[in-house]
């Protein structure tokens, strides 16, 4: 019987696969600068030519890009699955904002579930730190800083779920999600009781995650988003009634 010869993989192939893994799992994020060839060679305990060959192939796959005199970076376009015109369209259409909020039920609910199930102590610390950033932004009254902090929190939760598909979906929707959060806050922040309720809901989610209670984390996430959705609909109706009243007053003043 003739046996097929077993070929050892080339070092550059192994390095390429490892770098791909680090990119796919989010360890290297879009726009992030990679360590130098020298540092990578030291970390992998290989020669610099092997590292260079792996990087060149990843450049060919459009996963990495070199900047003259600046180093090697993960391509920023890697997770930009929505074009700017589409983002503008979706972000300005009221019905789409509600659709996005409904979609967040599935994404954030399952991410919270798996984060509680699979998260490490390091993951939980990052989630807690991100939640603290949200509180700091709230105290300053900076809606855009708060929205950015919420996105960091959502990404931290999704990373803690250790599911690369979920992570890439959230990354791809990041800009759209942040715009949605800002628009929601602009309405929700009109009522201090609502702001406090939202803060309490998020605290419940965090507590369920870091205490390792998957079902409770998922339910807390759904309750949080359902409350936001119901409150936004209520506030939108109030705004519509207010505008209608103002138009009537204006019309009567013009008739007098």
Coordinates of C-alpha atoms in Angstrom, one line a residue:
X1 CA 0.0 0.0 0.0
X2 CA 1.3 3.5 -0.9
X3 CA 0.9 6.1 1.8
X4 CA 0.5 9.8 1.0
X5 CA 3.4 11.9 2.2
X6 CA 2.5 14.1 5.1
X7 CA 3.7 17.6 4.5
X8 CA 4.5 20.0 7.3
X9 CA 2.8 23.4 7.0
X10 CA 5.1 26.3 6.2
X11 CA 5.7 28.7 9.1
X12 CA 4.2 31.6 7.1
X13 CA 1.0 29.5 6.7
X14 CA 0.7 28.9 10.4
X15 CA 1.4 32.6 11.1
X16 CA -1.2 33.7 8.5
X17 CA -3.8 31.4 10.1
X18 CA -3.1 32.7 13.6
X19 CA -3.3 36.4 12.5
X20 CA -6.6 35.6 10.7
X21 CA -7.9 34.0 13.9
X22 CA -7.0 37.1 15.9
X23 CA -8.7 39.4 13.4
X24 CA -11.9 37.2 13.2
X25 CA -12.3 37.0 16.9
X26 CA -11.9 40.8 17.3
X27 CA -8.5 40.7 19.2
X28 CA -7.3 42.9 16.3
X29 CA -10.1 45.4 15.5
X30 CA -10.7 47.6 12.4
X31 CA -8.0 50.3 12.1
X32 CA -5.9 48.8 14.8
X33 CA -2.1 48.8 14.3
X34 CA -0.4 45.4 14.5
X35 CA 2.8 44.9 16.4
X36 CA 5.9 45.4 14.3
X37 CA 7.4 42.4 12.3
X38 CA 10.1 42.2 14.9
X39 CA 7.6 42.0 17.8
X40 CA 5.4 39.5 16.0
X41 CA 8.4 37.3 15.2
X42 CA 9.4 37.4 18.8
X43 CA 5.9 36.5 20.0
X44 CA 5.5 33.7 17.6
X45 CA 9.2 32.6 18.0
X46 CA 9.8 32.6 14.2
X47 CA 11.8 34.5 11.7
X48 CA 10.9 37.9 10.4
X49 CA 10.8 36.8 6.8
X50 CA 8.0 34.2 7.7
X51 CA 6.0 37.0 9.4
X52 CA 6.5 39.3 6.4
X53 CA 5.3 36.6 4.0
X54 CA 2.2 36.0 6.1
X55 CA 1.4 39.7 6.3
X56 CA 1.8 40.1 2.5
X57 CA -0.7 37.4 1.9
X58 CA -3.2 39.0 4.3
X59 CA -2.7 42.2 2.5
X60 CA -3.7 40.4 -0.7
X61 CA -6.8 39.2 1.0
X62 CA -7.6 42.9 2.0
X63 CA -7.5 42.0 5.7
X64 CA -4.4 44.1 6.4
X65 CA -3.0 47.3 4.9
X66 CA 0.4 48.9 5.1
X67 CA 0.9 52.6 5.6
X68 CA 4.2 54.1 4.4
X69 CA 6.3 54.6 7.4
X70 CA 3.3 54.0 9.7
X71 CA 3.1 50.2 10.1
X72 CA 0.6 47.6 9.3
X73 CA -3.1 48.0 10.2
X74 CA -6.3 45.9 10.1
X75 CA -8.4 47.3 7.3
X76 CA -11.0 49.7 8.6
X77 CA -13.5 48.7 5.9
X78 CA -13.4 45.1 7.1
X79 CA -16.8 45.3 9.0
X80 CA -18.4 48.2 7.1
X81 CA -21.2 46.2 5.6
X82 CA -23.5 49.2 5.1
X83 CA -22.6 52.0 2.6
X84 CA -22.9 55.6 3.7
X85 CA -25.9 56.4 1.6
X86 CA -27.8 53.4 3.0
X87 CA -26.8 54.4 6.6
X88 CA -28.1 57.9 5.9
X89 CA -31.4 56.5 4.6
X90 CA -31.9 54.1 7.5
X91 CA -30.9 56.6 10.1
X92 CA -33.4 59.2 9.0
X93 CA -36.4 56.9 8.4
X94 CA -38.6 56.7 11.5
X95 CA -40.0 53.2 10.7
X96 CA -36.5 51.9 10.2
X97 CA -35.5 53.1 13.7
X98 CA -38.2 50.9 15.2
X99 CA -37.2 48.0 13.0
X100 CA -33.6 48.4 14.3
X101 CA -34.8 48.5 17.9
X102 CA -36.7 45.2 17.3
X103 CA -33.6 43.7 15.8
X104 CA -31.6 44.7 18.9
X105 CA -33.9 42.3 20.9
X106 CA -32.4 39.3 19.0
X107 CA -28.8 40.5 18.9
X108 CA -28.5 41.9 22.4
X109 CA -30.6 39.2 24.0
X110 CA -28.5 36.3 22.6
X111 CA -25.3 38.2 23.2
X112 CA -26.2 38.8 26.9
X113 CA -27.2 35.1 27.2
X114 CA -23.9 33.8 25.9
X115 CA -21.8 36.4 27.7
X116 CA -23.3 35.2 31.0
X117 CA -22.7 31.6 29.9
X118 CA -19.1 31.9 28.5
X119 CA -17.7 35.2 29.8
X120 CA -14.4 35.2 31.6
X121 CA -13.4 37.4 34.6
X122 CA -11.5 39.7 32.2
X123 CA -14.7 39.9 30.0
X124 CA -16.8 40.8 33.0
X125 CA -14.4 43.5 34.2
X126 CA -14.5 45.2 30.8
X127 CA -18.3 45.1 30.8
X128 CA -18.4 46.7 34.2
X129 CA -15.8 49.4 33.1
X130 CA -18.0 50.2 30.1
X131 CA -21.1 50.5 32.2
X132 CA -19.2 53.0 34.4
X133 CA -18.3 55.0 31.3
X134 CA -22.0 55.2 30.5
X135 CA -22.7 56.6 34.0
X136 CA -20.0 59.2 33.7
X137 CA -21.3 60.4 30.3
X138 CA -24.8 60.6 31.8
X139 CA -23.6 62.8 34.6
X140 CA -22.1 65.2 32.1
X141 CA -25.2 65.3 30.0
X142 CA -23.3 64.4 26.9
X143 CA -25.6 62.4 24.7
X144 CA -23.1 61.6 22.0
X145 CA -20.5 60.5 24.6
X146 CA -23.1 58.4 26.3
X147 CA -24.1 56.7 22.9
X148 CA -20.4 55.9 22.2
X149 CA -20.1 54.4 25.7
X150 CA -23.2 52.3 25.1
X151 CA -21.7 51.0 21.9
X152 CA -18.5 50.1 23.7
X153 CA -20.6 48.3 26.3
X154 CA -22.6 46.4 23.6
X155 CA -19.3 45.4 21.8
X156 CA -17.9 44.3 25.2
X157 CA -21.0 42.1 25.9
X158 CA -20.8 40.6 22.4
X159 CA -17.1 39.9 22.7
X160 CA -17.8 38.2 26.0
X161 CA -20.3 35.9 24.1
X162 CA -17.3 34.5 22.2
X163 CA -19.3 34.1 19.0
X164 CA -17.4 35.7 16.1
X165 CA -20.5 35.8 13.8
X166 CA -22.4 37.8 16.4
X167 CA -19.4 40.1 16.9
X168 CA -19.1 40.9 13.2
X169 CA -22.8 41.6 12.9
X170 CA -22.6 44.1 15.7
X171 CA -19.4 45.6 14.3
X172 CA -21.0 45.9 10.9
X173 CA -24.0 47.7 12.4
X174 CA -22.0 49.8 14.8
X175 CA -22.5 53.2 13.1
X176 CA -26.2 52.6 12.6
X177 CA -26.7 51.4 16.2
X178 CA -24.9 54.4 17.6
X179 CA -27.1 56.7 15.6
X180 CA -30.2 54.8 16.9
X181 CA -29.0 55.1 20.5
X182 CA -28.4 58.9 20.1
X183 CA -31.9 59.4 18.6
X184 CA -33.5 57.4 21.4
X185 CA -31.7 59.3 24.1
X186 CA -32.8 62.6 22.6
X187 CA -36.4 61.6 23.4
X188 CA -35.8 59.5 26.5
X189 CA -33.8 62.2 28.3
X190 CA -36.8 64.5 28.4
X191 CA -38.0 62.5 31.4
X192 CA -35.7 61.9 34.4
X193 CA -37.8 59.0 35.6
X194 CA -37.2 57.2 32.2
X195 CA -33.5 57.8 32.3
X196 CA -33.3 56.3 35.8
X197 CA -35.4 53.3 34.7
X198 CA -33.1 52.7 31.7
X199 CA -30.1 52.9 34.0
X200 CA -31.6 50.4 36.4
X201 CA -32.5 48.0 33.5
X202 CA -28.9 48.1 32.2
X203 CA -27.6 47.5 35.7
X204 CA -29.9 44.4 35.9
X205 CA -28.4 43.1 32.7
X206 CA -24.9 43.6 33.8
X207 CA -25.5 41.9 37.2
X208 CA -27.1 38.9 35.5
X209 CA -24.1 38.6 33.1
X210 CA -21.3 38.9 35.6
X211 CA -23.1 36.5 38.0
X212 CA -23.4 33.9 35.3
X213 CA -27.2 33.8 34.9
X214 CA -27.8 33.4 31.1
X215 CA -31.6 33.2 31.1
X216 CA -31.9 36.1 33.5
X217 CA -29.5 38.2 31.3
X218 CA -31.5 37.5 28.2
X219 CA -34.8 38.3 29.9
X220 CA -33.4 41.5 31.4
X221 CA -32.1 42.6 27.9
X222 CA -35.6 42.0 26.4
X223 CA -37.3 43.9 29.2
X224 CA -34.9 46.8 28.8
X225 CA -35.5 47.1 25.1
X226 CA -39.2 46.6 25.3
X227 CA -39.4 49.4 27.9
X228 CA -37.4 51.7 25.6
X229 CA -39.7 50.8 22.6
X230 CA -42.9 51.4 24.5
X231 CA -41.6 54.7 26.0
X232 CA -40.4 56.0 22.7
X233 CA -43.8 55.3 21.1
X234 CA -45.5 57.1 24.0
X235 CA -43.2 60.1 23.9
X236 CA -43.6 60.3 20.1
X237 CA -47.4 60.4 20.5
X238 CA -47.0 63.1 23.1
X239 CA -44.8 65.1 20.8
X240 CA -47.3 64.7 17.9
X241 CA -50.2 66.0 20.2
X242 CA -48.1 68.9 21.3
X243 CA -47.2 69.9 17.8
X244 CA -50.9 69.6 16.8
X245 CA -51.9 71.9 19.7
X246 CA -49.3 74.5 18.7
X247 CA -50.6 74.5 15.1
X248 CA -54.1 75.1 16.4
X249 CA -53.0 78.0 18.6
X250 CA -51.0 79.5 15.8
X251 CA -54.0 79.2 13.5
X252 CA -56.3 80.9 16.0
X253 CA -53.8 83.7 16.5
X254 CA -53.6 84.3 12.8
X255 CA -57.4 84.4 12.5
X256 CA -57.7 87.1 15.2

